[in-house]
Every structure is written in structure tokens, then in C-alpha cells.
Amino acid sequence: MSGQIDPEDGIFEKLRQRNDQAQEEKSRLVNDRERALYEKQQRRLRELVESNTTLPCTISSVRVLGARNTRQSFLKRIVNPLLSANRDRPYTLSEALRETQYAVDRLYQHDIFQERPSISVDRPDPTDPSSTPTDIDVYISTREKSRLTFKTGTEAGNTEGSAFTNLTLRNIFGGAESLDLNASLGTRTRSAYQARFEAPILANPDFRGEFGGLASSTQKGWASHEEILRGGWVKTRWLGRGGKHELGYTGLWRQVTGMDEKASPTVRGDAGDSVKSSITYSVMNEQRDYPLLPQCGFFTKSTLELAGWGPLQGDVAFAKTEFETQGAIPIPIPGTKGNSGVSFTAGLRTGLMYPLPIGFGNKPQASRINDRFQLGGPTDVRGFRLGGLGPHDGHDAVGGDLYAAGSANLLMPLPRVGSEKPFRFQAYVNGGRLLALKQSANEKNGMNAASVRQSVSSTIAEMANGLPSMAAGIGLVYGHPAARFELNFSLPLVIRRGEDARKGLQFGLGVSML
């Protein structure tokens, strides 16, 4: 009958269960043995340290275990300085362990290991004639990450959300190199494809080189056009005095296309192709406790871009500089123990674009719409639409050459939620101004160095003429690890002619909020 059970099936089932139990018991014994060995090593290390912290010692060897895919030459650059043979004086044991921990930290910063490598210390074989009584051997145990990572998902940027596919090849040549391939479709950036190769220089995690290429298509509805980019870059980054530094070269072919039927004459005048060849230098100092929802600390970033001048060539030429800073201070509440969760933050952003002649010429070039600054929106001046501040031609925001914006925010935890949760109620006031150089639109008579200096000087003076465009409001903030989300109710206070304010609810998301 079909419902009967074959006795042989029951026998095989019992044998299978016994085999599974045996495998589980074997795995448990192996794990217990490894744990016992690790605990023994840690006990020996503690005993060695506690009884011999000031005794002289020499590191005779350093062995990195488990790094099968990492080049020996790469590892030697990190661990060889530990060897006493490469030092001019002996260690004390505490110094040796401190220097070893520093080398392990540097190794871990390369992001090729699953967890922080562990350290164990032992004495060499006393029968070895080459060893001395002060010798110690250092063992660094590691577990490497997978060399291939593939993921899909969604991400949030400034005023934009997107879906992405990402492929990362890690430790390609055994020296902590990585190749990152990314494709995304977004609400504003219709499509974007990017390839990026990065590697440490001289095995230093704080000194890295990078090159890559991109192709993207972005809809810029505030100026009635679409911008297509094709190009590449090469850059180097290092950690130095003043924070994180970055120096790079970028070459881009840009196309202003896909214009709306109601696109303004200014937008149509900049339609077509252009080539930007530029060098960029930036320095950033991040001292905030939590950048997306800071309670204390400060942040500064300055950027300088030089395009088209001298040997850079291209179709556009300018010097462009930006500076950004933000500070946060906690506000104690009487009767509240520890961190109250209440904080006050203030931020400032400013930028200037200075026209330059292309190549080695003497006639400065007027700025184009895809190089000018835009201001307004939920990530900088709340209470205004995206690109709502500054010069407009009809309904198009055509950007400006000089801007300044500031914001002051009071953040408070929500009732019954607690200060440890990343939710806050905020009250804010923010404002800014965006101006165009008077002669940047006057190409009929051309420009020269003297007229540019005069135009920049008069525009800076105009910046202080009258109140900035301003708005105030209240809202809810959520500091997600990937981005900051805000839902605000804004009330514009000062609006200039032609600017596009927004009274009422406004949703914002981004990774850099003023």
C-alpha cells in the first residue's frame, strides 16, 4: 500500500540522524578546542604583560595568520617596522604591545578583514641558537572579507532617492585594492553608471589613490533642461594637518539638452556641448559626534576648483571656491541626568565663482548654467523651492556666481521617545542670498581682468545690501544612518522679486543639511 513505511527507510533515517549528531559533536569539540587555545593564549599574554611590563624585549618575528589573499610585500610594509632589527633601541614589553596594536589598527583600516585582527605573543623555542632571552614572537590572526560583494537596494542623497545595483571586487591584487561598479536609476538622476578603482599608496590606509569614470543623465526641472555627463577623474586623498585632504583632476563632456517648451532664453543660450577640464583641492575637518544629527562638535570644509585656465584648456574657465562650517552645542536641562538630547546647531555656507580666460588667453569667459551655484530647497534654505533663490529668467532658476547661506536650529527629543533615539523636533530660522556678477551676462562688449575685479567687488558689496531671503519653521527630524529625513512646516519671512518661496509642508532628505 502507498501509505506503508518501508522498514529500511526507518533504518536509513536513524543512521542519518546518528551521523548528524556525530558531526555536531565533532564541530562542538573543535570549537571548544579552539576556544580553549585562544583563552590559554590570552592568559599567557596577560601574565606576560602583568609581570614584565617594563622589562626590555626584542620582537624577533611577526607572523600574520589567515591572510591568504593578501600579498606578503604589502603585509611587510606594515609589520616590518615592528621588528627590533629595524629599530635603533630596544622595546619595553608595554611599548612592544602598543606598537603592535598600532600596526594592527592600520591593517584593519584597509577594510579587507571581517573583524579587528587579534594579537598573541609567545617566546621562541629556547633551543634555537639564534634566539635570545629577550626575544618574543608576535602572531596576528585575521579573517579576510569576501573578495566579491554584490548588492542591490535604494539610497538617499540630497533631495533625491534612487535604486542601485553595486558590484565590489575587494583586495584584487592582494594590496587592499578595490574596484567598485555601480548603476542607479533615480528620481532626478534618470540613469548613472560609474566605475571606480581605489588603492592605498605605500600600504598606508591614510594615503590613497583613485581613478574612475562615469556616465549620467540628470533632469534639472528647476531650469527646464536635462544634463548629460561623460567623463573621468583621478584623485588622491590623505589624512594630514587640518583634516582629510583631496587633490584631483576631472575631465567632463557635458551636454545641456532635453529642454522644455517653456525653457527661458538664458537656458537655451547655454544649450549644447561643453568640456570642463579642472583641478580640485578640498580639505575637510569632521569633529561632530554624529554628522547627520549632531549634538556637539564642529565641521569645516573648503573647496577650490580651477577650470580651463592655462594648460587645462576646455570650453569653460573659472576659479570656484566654497566654504562650509557647522557647529553644535548640547544644552543641559535642569533636573535631567546625562545628555538631555537638546542641542543648538548653526551652519554657514558661502561660495564665489571668478571668471578666467580659457587657456593662455586674456578674455575672461562668462559662467554657464551648469557651473553656477544654485540655492534654495530643503537641504540648505528651507522654505524655498529647489533653486528658488537668486536670479531667475521666467520660471527658470539660472543660478549665480556668489552666494551665502546660514541656518540656526534648535533640536529637542520627542516626548516619550527619549534622547537616545534618532528622532528630534526642530525649530529653525534660515536665510541666504545668491547673486550673479553683473558683467557675467554681458558678453556683447566682452570682459577683461579689470572689469571682472570691479564686478566681483561690487557684487560682494551688494551681498550686504538689505536683508537676506529668510524663512522660519518647525519640523520633525529622523537621523537614519544613510541620510537625514525632515518634514517641516515653513513660513517665508523675506522674499525678493522673482524668487520662488514655499509656504507650508516641505519634505527633505540628504546627507549634508545646513
Short mmCIF file of C-alpha atoms in Angstrom, two decimals:
data_model
loop_
_atom_site.label_atom_id
_atom_site.label_comp_id
_atom_site.label_asym_id
_atom_site.label_seq_id
_atom_site.Cartn_x
_atom_site.Cartn_y
_atom_site.Cartn_z
CA MET A 1 0.00 0.00 0.00
CA SER A 2 1.16 3.53 -0.68
CA GLY A 3 0.67 4.53 2.96
CA GLN A 4 3.07 1.90 4.36
CA ILE A 5 6.58 2.80 5.53
CA ASP A 6 9.47 0.66 4.34
CA PRO A 7 11.45 -0.61 7.39
CA GLU A 8 14.67 0.06 5.50
CA ASP A 9 13.73 3.75 5.25
CA GLY A 10 13.49 3.91 9.05
CA ILE A 11 16.92 2.32 9.41
CA PHE A 12 18.50 4.82 7.00
CA GLU A 13 16.75 7.68 8.77
CA LYS A 14 18.18 6.56 12.13
CA LEU A 15 21.66 6.23 10.62
CA ARG A 16 21.38 9.71 9.11
CA GLN A 17 20.33 11.19 12.46
CA ARG A 18 23.22 9.48 14.22
CA ASN A 19 25.62 10.79 11.58
CA ASP A 20 24.26 14.33 12.01
CA GLN A 21 24.65 14.04 15.78
CA ALA A 22 28.23 12.83 15.35
CA GLN A 23 29.02 15.77 13.06
CA GLU A 24 27.53 18.21 15.54
CA GLU A 25 29.53 16.66 18.38
CA LYS A 26 32.71 16.84 16.30
CA SER A 27 32.10 20.52 15.46
CA ARG A 28 31.43 21.26 19.12
CA LEU A 29 34.68 19.61 20.19
CA VAL A 30 36.64 21.54 17.54
CA ASN A 31 35.09 24.83 18.68
CA ASP A 32 35.78 24.02 22.33
CA ARG A 33 39.38 23.20 21.49
CA GLU A 34 39.85 26.46 19.55
CA ARG A 35 38.24 28.46 22.36
CA ALA A 36 40.43 26.78 24.97
CA LEU A 37 43.54 27.51 22.90
CA TYR A 38 42.53 31.16 22.49
CA GLU A 39 41.83 31.55 26.21
CA LYS A 40 45.21 29.96 27.01
CA GLN A 41 46.96 32.42 24.67
CA GLN A 42 45.15 35.35 26.28
CA ARG A 43 46.08 34.14 29.80
CA ARG A 44 49.71 33.80 28.80
CA LEU A 45 49.62 37.27 27.25
CA ARG A 46 48.08 38.81 30.40
CA GLU A 47 50.58 37.04 32.65
CA LEU A 48 53.43 38.12 30.45
CA VAL A 49 52.29 41.75 30.43
CA GLU A 50 51.48 41.99 34.13
CA SER A 51 54.81 40.60 35.26
CA ASN A 52 57.12 42.11 32.65
CA THR A 53 55.72 45.49 31.53
CA THR A 54 59.00 47.38 32.00
CA LEU A 55 61.40 44.61 31.04
CA PRO A 56 63.32 45.07 27.79
CA CYS A 57 62.31 42.82 24.91
CA THR A 58 63.02 42.36 21.24
CA ILE A 59 60.50 41.36 18.59
CA SER A 60 62.23 38.65 16.61
CA SER A 61 59.38 37.79 14.25
CA VAL A 62 55.88 38.92 13.26
CA ARG A 63 53.55 36.47 11.54
CA VAL A 64 50.18 37.37 10.00
CA LEU A 65 47.88 34.35 10.00
CA GLY A 66 44.80 33.87 7.82
CA ALA A 67 45.65 36.49 5.18
CA ARG A 68 45.75 34.06 2.26
CA ASN A 69 44.73 36.57 -0.42
CA THR A 70 46.98 39.40 0.73
CA ARG A 71 50.48 39.95 -0.70
CA GLN A 72 53.43 39.36 1.60
CA SER A 73 55.09 42.53 0.31
CA PHE A 74 52.01 44.52 1.34
CA LEU A 75 51.94 43.00 4.84
CA LYS A 76 55.69 43.51 5.31
CA ARG A 77 55.33 47.27 4.77
CA ILE A 78 53.02 47.35 7.77
CA VAL A 79 54.61 44.86 10.17
CA ASN A 80 58.35 45.04 9.35
CA PRO A 81 58.82 48.34 11.27
CA LEU A 82 57.88 46.35 14.40
CA LEU A 83 60.95 44.12 14.20
CA SER A 84 63.65 45.09 16.66
CA ALA A 85 66.24 44.62 13.90
CA ASN A 86 64.71 47.69 12.22
CA ARG A 87 64.85 49.87 15.34
CA ASP A 88 67.69 51.81 16.94
CA ARG A 89 66.74 50.91 20.53
CA PRO A 90 65.06 48.02 22.35
CA TYR A 91 61.43 47.91 23.43
CA THR A 92 59.92 47.54 26.82
CA LEU A 93 57.14 44.95 26.69
CA SER A 94 54.42 47.58 27.07
CA GLU A 95 55.94 49.59 24.20
CA ALA A 96 56.13 46.49 22.00
CA LEU A 97 52.45 45.70 22.58
CA ARG A 98 51.43 49.32 21.99
CA GLU A 99 53.32 49.49 18.68
CA THR A 100 51.90 46.11 17.64
CA GLN A 101 48.36 47.34 18.37
CA TYR A 102 49.02 50.43 16.25
CA ALA A 103 50.15 48.23 13.33
CA VAL A 104 47.05 46.05 13.73
CA ASP A 105 44.83 49.13 13.69
CA ARG A 106 46.48 50.28 10.46
CA LEU A 107 45.95 46.83 8.97
CA TYR A 108 42.27 46.86 9.92
CA GLN A 109 41.72 50.29 8.35
CA HIS A 110 42.26 48.80 4.89
CA ASP A 111 38.79 47.20 5.15
CA ILE A 112 39.84 43.76 3.93
CA PHE A 113 39.21 41.89 7.19
CA GLN A 114 35.88 40.86 8.73
CA GLU A 115 36.88 41.89 12.24
CA ARG A 116 39.76 43.55 14.02
CA PRO A 117 42.77 41.18 13.95
CA SER A 118 43.77 39.64 17.29
CA ILE A 119 47.27 39.63 18.77
CA SER A 120 49.06 36.82 20.59
CA VAL A 121 52.63 36.78 21.92
CA ASP A 122 54.89 33.83 22.63
CA ARG A 123 58.54 33.16 23.31
CA PRO A 124 60.62 31.40 20.65
CA ASP A 125 61.97 27.90 21.13
CA PRO A 126 64.74 28.19 23.76
CA THR A 127 66.73 25.51 21.93
CA ASP A 128 67.01 27.78 18.89
CA PRO A 129 70.63 29.04 18.91
CA SER A 130 69.62 32.26 17.11
CA SER A 131 67.19 33.32 19.87
CA THR A 132 67.96 35.45 22.92
CA PRO A 133 66.26 35.55 26.34
CA THR A 134 64.53 38.85 25.47
CA ASP A 135 63.06 37.64 22.17
CA ILE A 136 59.30 37.42 21.63
CA ASP A 137 57.30 36.27 18.62
CA VAL A 138 54.14 38.18 17.61
CA TYR A 139 51.22 36.47 15.90
CA ILE A 140 48.43 38.49 14.22
CA SER A 141 45.33 36.40 13.46
CA THR A 142 42.99 37.64 10.72
CA ARG A 143 39.82 36.66 8.85
CA GLU A 144 39.58 38.15 5.38
CA LYS A 145 36.38 39.52 3.92
CA SER A 146 34.89 38.05 0.79
CA ARG A 147 36.63 39.35 -2.32
CA LEU A 148 33.30 39.79 -4.15
CA THR A 149 30.26 41.70 -2.89
CA PHE A 150 27.06 42.21 -4.87
CA LYS A 151 24.11 44.18 -3.56
CA THR A 152 21.01 46.00 -4.73
CA GLY A 153 18.84 48.44 -2.87
CA THR A 154 17.78 52.03 -2.50
CA GLU A 155 19.73 55.03 -1.29
CA ALA A 156 19.05 58.66 -0.46
CA GLY A 157 21.10 61.67 -1.49
CA ASN A 158 20.49 65.39 -1.35
CA THR A 159 16.84 65.90 -2.45
CA GLU A 160 16.89 62.61 -4.36
CA GLY A 161 16.20 58.91 -3.95
CA SER A 162 17.44 56.14 -6.22
CA ALA A 163 17.58 52.39 -6.75
CA PHE A 164 21.02 50.92 -7.35
CA THR A 165 23.00 47.82 -8.22
CA ASN A 166 26.55 47.60 -6.92
CA LEU A 167 29.40 45.15 -7.50
CA THR A 168 32.58 45.43 -5.43
CA LEU A 169 35.78 43.47 -6.04
CA ARG A 170 37.97 43.72 -2.95
CA ASN A 171 41.70 43.08 -2.46
CA ILE A 172 42.07 42.40 -6.18
CA PHE A 173 45.87 42.25 -6.35
CA GLY A 174 46.47 41.46 -2.69
CA GLY A 175 47.21 45.04 -1.67
CA ALA A 176 43.79 46.26 -0.42
CA GLU A 177 42.77 47.47 -3.87
CA SER A 178 39.07 47.70 -4.73
CA LEU A 179 37.03 48.03 -7.91
CA ASP A 180 33.53 49.41 -7.48
CA LEU A 181 30.93 49.18 -10.28
CA ASN A 182 27.63 50.98 -9.75
CA ALA A 183 24.46 51.53 -11.76
CA SER A 184 21.47 53.51 -10.48
CA LEU A 185 18.12 54.95 -11.51
CA GLY A 186 16.76 57.90 -9.56
CA THR A 187 14.07 60.49 -9.20
CA ARG A 188 16.28 63.24 -10.60
CA THR A 189 19.27 61.34 -11.96
CA ARG A 190 17.49 59.23 -14.55
CA SER A 191 20.50 56.96 -15.02
CA ALA A 192 24.04 56.86 -13.70
CA TYR A 193 26.85 54.40 -14.34
CA GLN A 194 30.15 54.59 -12.53
CA ALA A 195 33.35 52.56 -12.27
CA ARG A 196 35.93 53.41 -9.60
CA PHE A 197 39.29 51.83 -8.76
CA GLU A 198 40.94 52.68 -5.45
CA ALA A 199 44.18 51.54 -3.80
CA PRO A 200 46.35 52.58 -0.85
CA ILE A 201 49.71 54.15 -1.64
CA LEU A 202 52.71 52.52 0.07
CA ALA A 203 50.29 50.36 2.13
CA ASN A 204 49.18 53.49 4.01
CA PRO A 205 45.41 53.50 4.76
CA ASP A 206 45.52 57.30 5.17
CA PHE A 207 47.09 57.87 1.73
CA ARG A 208 45.02 56.55 -1.17
CA GLY A 209 44.78 56.95 -4.92
CA GLU A 210 41.69 56.64 -7.08
CA PHE A 211 40.61 56.88 -10.71
CA GLY A 212 37.30 56.25 -12.38
CA GLY A 213 34.73 57.15 -14.99
CA LEU A 214 31.03 57.99 -15.13
CA ALA A 215 28.09 58.45 -17.44
CA SER A 216 24.89 60.05 -16.17
CA SER A 217 21.70 61.80 -17.21
CA THR A 218 20.08 64.21 -14.72
CA GLN A 219 16.77 66.03 -15.03
CA LYS A 220 17.03 69.61 -13.76
CA GLY A 221 13.43 70.66 -13.59
CA TRP A 222 14.15 73.96 -11.83
CA ALA A 223 15.93 75.11 -15.00
CA SER A 224 13.87 73.27 -17.69
CA HIS A 225 16.62 71.04 -19.05
CA GLU A 226 18.45 67.74 -18.79
CA GLU A 227 22.22 67.46 -18.31
CA ILE A 228 24.22 64.55 -19.71
CA LEU A 229 27.72 63.90 -18.35
CA ARG A 230 30.51 61.70 -19.67
CA GLY A 231 34.00 61.73 -18.24
CA GLY A 232 36.52 60.57 -15.71
CA TRP A 233 38.74 61.59 -12.83
CA VAL A 234 41.92 60.80 -10.97
CA LYS A 235 42.50 61.87 -7.39
CA THR A 236 44.50 61.25 -4.26
CA ARG A 237 43.38 61.54 -0.63
CA TRP A 238 45.41 61.78 2.53
CA LEU A 239 44.97 62.46 6.22
CA GLY A 240 47.09 65.38 7.33
CA ARG A 241 47.17 68.56 9.31
CA GLY A 242 43.74 70.18 9.33
CA GLY A 243 41.79 67.02 8.45
CA LYS A 244 41.18 64.99 5.29
CA HIS A 245 42.71 66.37 2.10
CA GLU A 246 41.83 65.55 -1.50
CA LEU A 247 43.50 66.64 -4.75
CA GLY A 248 42.19 65.55 -8.12
CA TYR A 249 41.75 66.19 -11.82
CA THR A 250 38.38 65.85 -13.60
CA GLY A 251 37.60 65.89 -17.30
CA LEU A 252 33.92 66.06 -18.31
CA TRP A 253 31.98 66.36 -21.51
CA ARG A 254 28.66 67.99 -20.61
CA GLN A 255 25.52 68.42 -22.68
CA VAL A 256 22.58 70.69 -21.85
CA THR A 257 19.67 69.14 -23.71
CA GLY A 258 16.07 67.94 -23.40
CA MET A 259 14.74 71.45 -22.81
CA ASP A 260 11.09 72.10 -22.01
CA GLU A 261 8.95 74.05 -24.44
CA LYS A 262 8.89 76.95 -21.97
CA ALA A 263 12.65 76.99 -21.37
CA SER A 264 13.95 80.54 -20.95
CA PRO A 265 16.36 82.30 -23.36
CA THR A 266 19.15 82.01 -20.75
CA VAL A 267 18.81 78.22 -20.63
CA ARG A 268 18.57 77.96 -24.41
CA GLY A 269 21.65 80.15 -24.77
CA ASP A 270 23.73 77.63 -22.79
CA ALA A 271 22.30 74.59 -24.59
CA GLY A 272 24.66 72.23 -26.35
CA ASP A 273 28.05 70.75 -25.53
CA SER A 274 30.86 71.95 -23.33
CA VAL A 275 34.07 70.43 -21.98
CA LYS A 276 35.29 71.08 -18.45
CA SER A 277 38.87 70.30 -17.51
CA SER A 278 39.56 71.15 -13.87
CA ILE A 279 41.78 70.58 -10.84
CA THR A 280 40.07 70.44 -7.44
CA TYR A 281 41.50 70.61 -3.94
CA SER A 282 39.45 70.20 -0.77
CA VAL A 283 40.11 69.84 2.95
CA MET A 284 37.54 68.63 5.48
CA ASN A 285 37.72 68.56 9.28
CA GLU A 286 34.92 66.48 10.84
CA GLN A 287 34.66 66.76 14.63
CA ARG A 288 30.90 66.26 15.13
CA ASP A 289 29.77 63.33 17.26
CA TYR A 290 27.09 62.29 14.76
CA PRO A 291 27.21 64.25 11.46
CA LEU A 292 23.58 63.63 10.46
CA LEU A 293 22.19 64.66 13.86
CA PRO A 294 25.00 66.41 15.77
CA GLN A 295 24.80 67.04 19.50
CA CYS A 296 28.27 68.56 19.86
CA GLY A 297 31.39 69.33 17.85
CA PHE A 298 32.13 71.23 14.67
CA PHE A 299 32.69 70.67 10.97
CA THR A 300 34.54 72.66 8.31
CA LYS A 301 35.09 72.06 4.62
CA SER A 302 36.70 74.24 1.98
CA THR A 303 36.95 73.52 -1.75
CA LEU A 304 38.85 75.22 -4.56
CA GLU A 305 38.32 74.32 -8.23
CA LEU A 306 40.37 75.71 -11.11
CA ALA A 307 38.95 75.03 -14.59
CA GLY A 308 40.11 75.81 -18.13
CA TRP A 309 42.95 78.17 -17.23
CA GLY A 310 46.46 77.71 -18.62
CA PRO A 311 47.24 74.16 -19.76
CA LEU A 312 43.87 72.84 -18.55
CA GLN A 313 42.07 74.18 -21.66
CA GLY A 314 38.46 73.08 -22.29
CA ASP A 315 35.42 75.26 -23.10
CA VAL A 316 34.92 76.87 -19.67
CA ALA A 317 37.34 78.69 -17.38
CA PHE A 318 36.85 79.86 -13.80
CA ALA A 319 38.13 79.68 -10.25
CA LYS A 320 35.45 78.42 -7.90
CA THR A 321 35.73 78.36 -4.14
CA GLU A 322 33.30 77.19 -1.44
CA PHE A 323 33.45 77.13 2.34
CA GLU A 324 31.10 75.37 4.75
CA THR A 325 31.05 75.16 8.52
CA GLN A 326 28.69 73.89 11.19
CA GLY A 327 28.85 73.77 14.99
CA ALA A 328 26.69 72.08 17.60
CA ILE A 329 26.49 72.52 21.36
CA PRO A 330 24.46 70.47 23.84
CA ILE A 331 22.01 72.33 26.08
CA PRO A 332 21.68 70.90 29.59
CA ILE A 333 18.20 70.74 31.13
CA PRO A 334 17.94 71.21 34.92
CA GLY A 335 16.85 68.00 36.60
CA THR A 336 17.92 65.80 33.66
CA LYS A 337 20.81 63.43 34.27
CA GLY A 338 23.33 62.88 31.49
CA ASN A 339 22.66 64.01 27.94
CA SER A 340 19.38 65.90 27.67
CA GLY A 341 19.21 65.42 23.87
CA VAL A 342 18.61 69.15 23.39
CA SER A 343 21.16 70.88 21.16
CA PHE A 344 21.68 74.06 19.19
CA THR A 345 23.32 73.94 15.76
CA ALA A 346 24.38 76.77 13.47
CA GLY A 347 25.81 76.50 9.98
CA LEU A 348 27.17 78.72 7.21
CA ARG A 349 27.90 78.12 3.53
CA THR A 350 29.42 80.55 1.06
CA GLY A 351 30.87 80.38 -2.44
CA LEU A 352 32.33 82.51 -5.23
CA MET A 353 32.92 81.82 -8.94
CA TYR A 354 35.58 84.03 -10.54
CA PRO A 355 35.65 84.17 -14.38
CA LEU A 356 39.01 83.39 -16.04
CA PRO A 357 40.26 83.31 -19.65
CA ILE A 358 40.47 79.94 -21.38
CA GLY A 359 44.00 78.61 -21.76
CA PHE A 360 46.55 81.39 -22.03
CA GLY A 361 44.14 83.98 -23.42
CA ASN A 362 43.24 87.35 -21.89
CA LYS A 363 39.45 87.43 -22.24
CA PRO A 364 37.55 86.01 -19.23
CA GLN A 365 34.58 83.80 -20.04
CA ALA A 366 31.08 84.27 -18.67
CA SER A 367 29.82 81.43 -16.49
CA ARG A 368 27.44 78.77 -17.80
CA ILE A 369 24.26 77.49 -16.16
CA ASN A 370 25.78 74.08 -15.41
CA ASP A 371 28.68 75.67 -13.47
CA ARG A 372 26.84 78.32 -11.44
CA PHE A 373 25.65 77.89 -7.87
CA GLN A 374 22.05 77.04 -7.05
CA LEU A 375 20.47 77.90 -3.70
CA GLY A 376 17.20 77.04 -2.06
CA GLY A 377 15.46 73.85 -1.05
CA PRO A 378 15.14 71.50 1.93
CA THR A 379 18.90 70.83 2.25
CA ASP A 380 20.07 74.46 2.53
CA VAL A 381 17.49 77.28 2.73
CA ARG A 382 14.23 75.65 3.84
CA GLY A 383 11.01 77.44 2.94
CA PHE A 384 12.08 77.91 -0.69
CA ARG A 385 11.77 75.60 -3.65
CA LEU A 386 14.78 73.86 -5.16
CA GLY A 387 16.81 76.62 -6.80
CA GLY A 388 14.25 79.11 -5.53
CA LEU A 389 16.71 81.84 -4.53
CA GLY A 390 18.72 84.11 -6.77
CA PRO A 391 18.49 85.07 -10.45
CA HIS A 392 15.56 83.72 -12.47
CA ASP A 393 14.67 84.02 -16.14
CA GLY A 394 10.93 83.46 -16.25
CA HIS A 395 10.25 80.34 -14.19
CA ASP A 396 13.82 79.01 -14.63
CA ALA A 397 16.42 79.27 -11.86
CA VAL A 398 19.56 80.20 -13.81
CA GLY A 399 21.98 80.28 -10.84
CA GLY A 400 24.50 82.79 -9.61
CA ASP A 401 28.21 83.42 -9.08
CA LEU A 402 28.22 84.43 -5.42
CA TYR A 403 26.18 83.09 -2.52
CA ALA A 404 25.97 82.95 1.25
CA ALA A 405 23.52 80.97 3.37
CA GLY A 406 23.12 80.33 7.07
CA SER A 407 20.86 78.40 9.42
CA ALA A 408 20.22 78.17 13.16
CA ASN A 409 18.42 75.09 14.51
CA LEU A 410 17.16 74.08 17.95
CA LEU A 411 16.76 70.28 18.24
CA MET A 412 14.77 68.60 21.02
CA PRO A 413 13.90 64.94 21.64
CA LEU A 414 10.29 63.90 21.17
CA PRO A 415 8.18 63.26 24.29
CA ARG A 416 8.06 59.59 25.35
CA VAL A 417 10.70 58.72 22.75
CA GLY A 418 13.88 59.63 24.60
CA SER A 419 17.14 61.33 23.71
CA GLU A 420 18.85 58.08 22.72
CA LYS A 421 16.55 57.66 19.69
CA PRO A 422 17.43 59.47 16.41
CA PHE A 423 14.15 61.43 16.35
CA ARG A 424 14.06 65.17 17.03
CA PHE A 425 11.67 68.11 16.94
CA GLN A 426 13.33 71.15 15.41
CA ALA A 427 12.68 74.87 15.25
CA TYR A 428 14.79 76.82 12.78
CA VAL A 429 15.41 80.06 11.01
CA ASN A 430 17.50 80.15 7.82
CA GLY A 431 18.30 82.52 5.01
CA GLY A 432 20.63 83.33 2.16
CA ARG A 433 21.37 85.31 -0.97
CA LEU A 434 22.50 84.26 -4.43
CA LEU A 435 23.78 86.89 -6.87
CA ALA A 436 25.10 86.93 -10.43
CA LEU A 437 28.11 89.01 -11.43
CA LYS A 438 26.74 91.97 -13.33
CA GLN A 439 29.06 91.50 -16.27
CA SER A 440 28.83 87.71 -16.44
CA ALA A 441 25.72 88.06 -18.61
CA ASN A 442 27.11 90.94 -20.68
CA GLU A 443 29.02 89.15 -23.41
CA LYS A 444 28.29 91.76 -26.07
CA ASN A 445 31.16 94.02 -25.02
CA GLY A 446 33.24 91.20 -23.55
CA MET A 447 35.11 91.22 -20.25
CA ASN A 448 38.66 91.87 -19.17
CA ALA A 449 40.60 91.32 -15.95
CA ALA A 450 39.87 94.82 -14.64
CA SER A 451 36.13 94.63 -15.31
CA VAL A 452 35.93 91.21 -13.63
CA ARG A 453 37.65 92.55 -10.49
CA GLN A 454 35.27 95.50 -10.41
CA SER A 455 32.25 93.26 -10.93
CA VAL A 456 33.28 90.86 -8.16
CA SER A 457 33.93 93.74 -5.77
CA SER A 458 30.57 95.39 -6.43
CA THR A 459 28.70 92.06 -6.17
CA ILE A 460 30.29 91.32 -2.78
CA ALA A 461 29.24 94.79 -1.62
CA GLU A 462 25.70 94.12 -2.87
CA MET A 463 25.56 90.96 -0.76
CA ALA A 464 25.35 93.13 2.38
CA ASN A 465 22.69 95.43 0.92
CA GLY A 466 19.46 94.59 2.74
CA LEU A 467 18.19 91.52 4.49
CA PRO A 468 18.77 88.06 3.01
CA SER A 469 15.84 85.96 1.86
CA MET A 470 14.64 84.23 5.02
CA ALA A 471 12.24 81.60 6.33
CA ALA A 472 11.45 80.09 9.73
CA GLY A 473 9.64 76.94 10.71
CA ILE A 474 9.26 73.84 12.80
CA GLY A 475 9.50 70.17 11.89
CA LEU A 476 10.38 66.57 12.65
CA VAL A 477 13.84 65.10 12.01
CA TYR A 478 14.94 61.48 11.72
CA GLY A 479 18.65 60.72 11.61
CA HIS A 480 18.87 57.43 9.68
CA PRO A 481 22.40 56.02 9.24
CA ALA A 482 22.14 56.54 5.47
CA ALA A 483 20.58 60.01 5.36
CA ARG A 484 18.72 62.66 7.30
CA PHE A 485 14.95 62.93 6.82
CA GLU A 486 13.00 66.10 7.61
CA LEU A 487 9.32 67.04 7.45
CA ASN A 488 8.99 70.78 8.07
CA PHE A 489 6.36 73.47 8.09
CA SER A 490 7.99 76.65 6.76
CA LEU A 491 6.93 80.27 6.73
CA PRO A 492 8.89 82.55 4.35
CA LEU A 493 9.76 85.87 6.03
CA VAL A 494 11.74 87.77 3.38
CA ILE A 495 11.31 87.11 -0.37
CA ARG A 496 12.93 89.00 -3.22
CA ARG A 497 11.34 89.66 -6.58
CA GLY A 498 11.41 86.61 -8.83
CA GLU A 499 12.30 84.13 -6.08
CA ASP A 500 10.23 81.01 -5.54
CA ALA A 501 9.22 80.52 -1.89
CA ARG A 502 7.18 77.67 -0.48
CA LYS A 503 4.85 78.15 2.47
CA GLY A 504 3.63 75.03 4.24
CA LEU A 505 4.89 71.47 4.45
CA GLN A 506 8.21 70.57 2.88
CA PHE A 507 9.93 67.19 2.87
CA GLY A 508 13.69 66.92 2.69
CA LEU A 509 16.30 64.20 2.69
CA GLY A 510 20.04 64.40 2.32
CA VAL A 511 23.46 63.63 3.70
CA SER A 512 24.55 67.25 4.10
CA MET A 513 21.94 69.56 5.62
CA LEU A 514 22.55 73.17 6.57
#
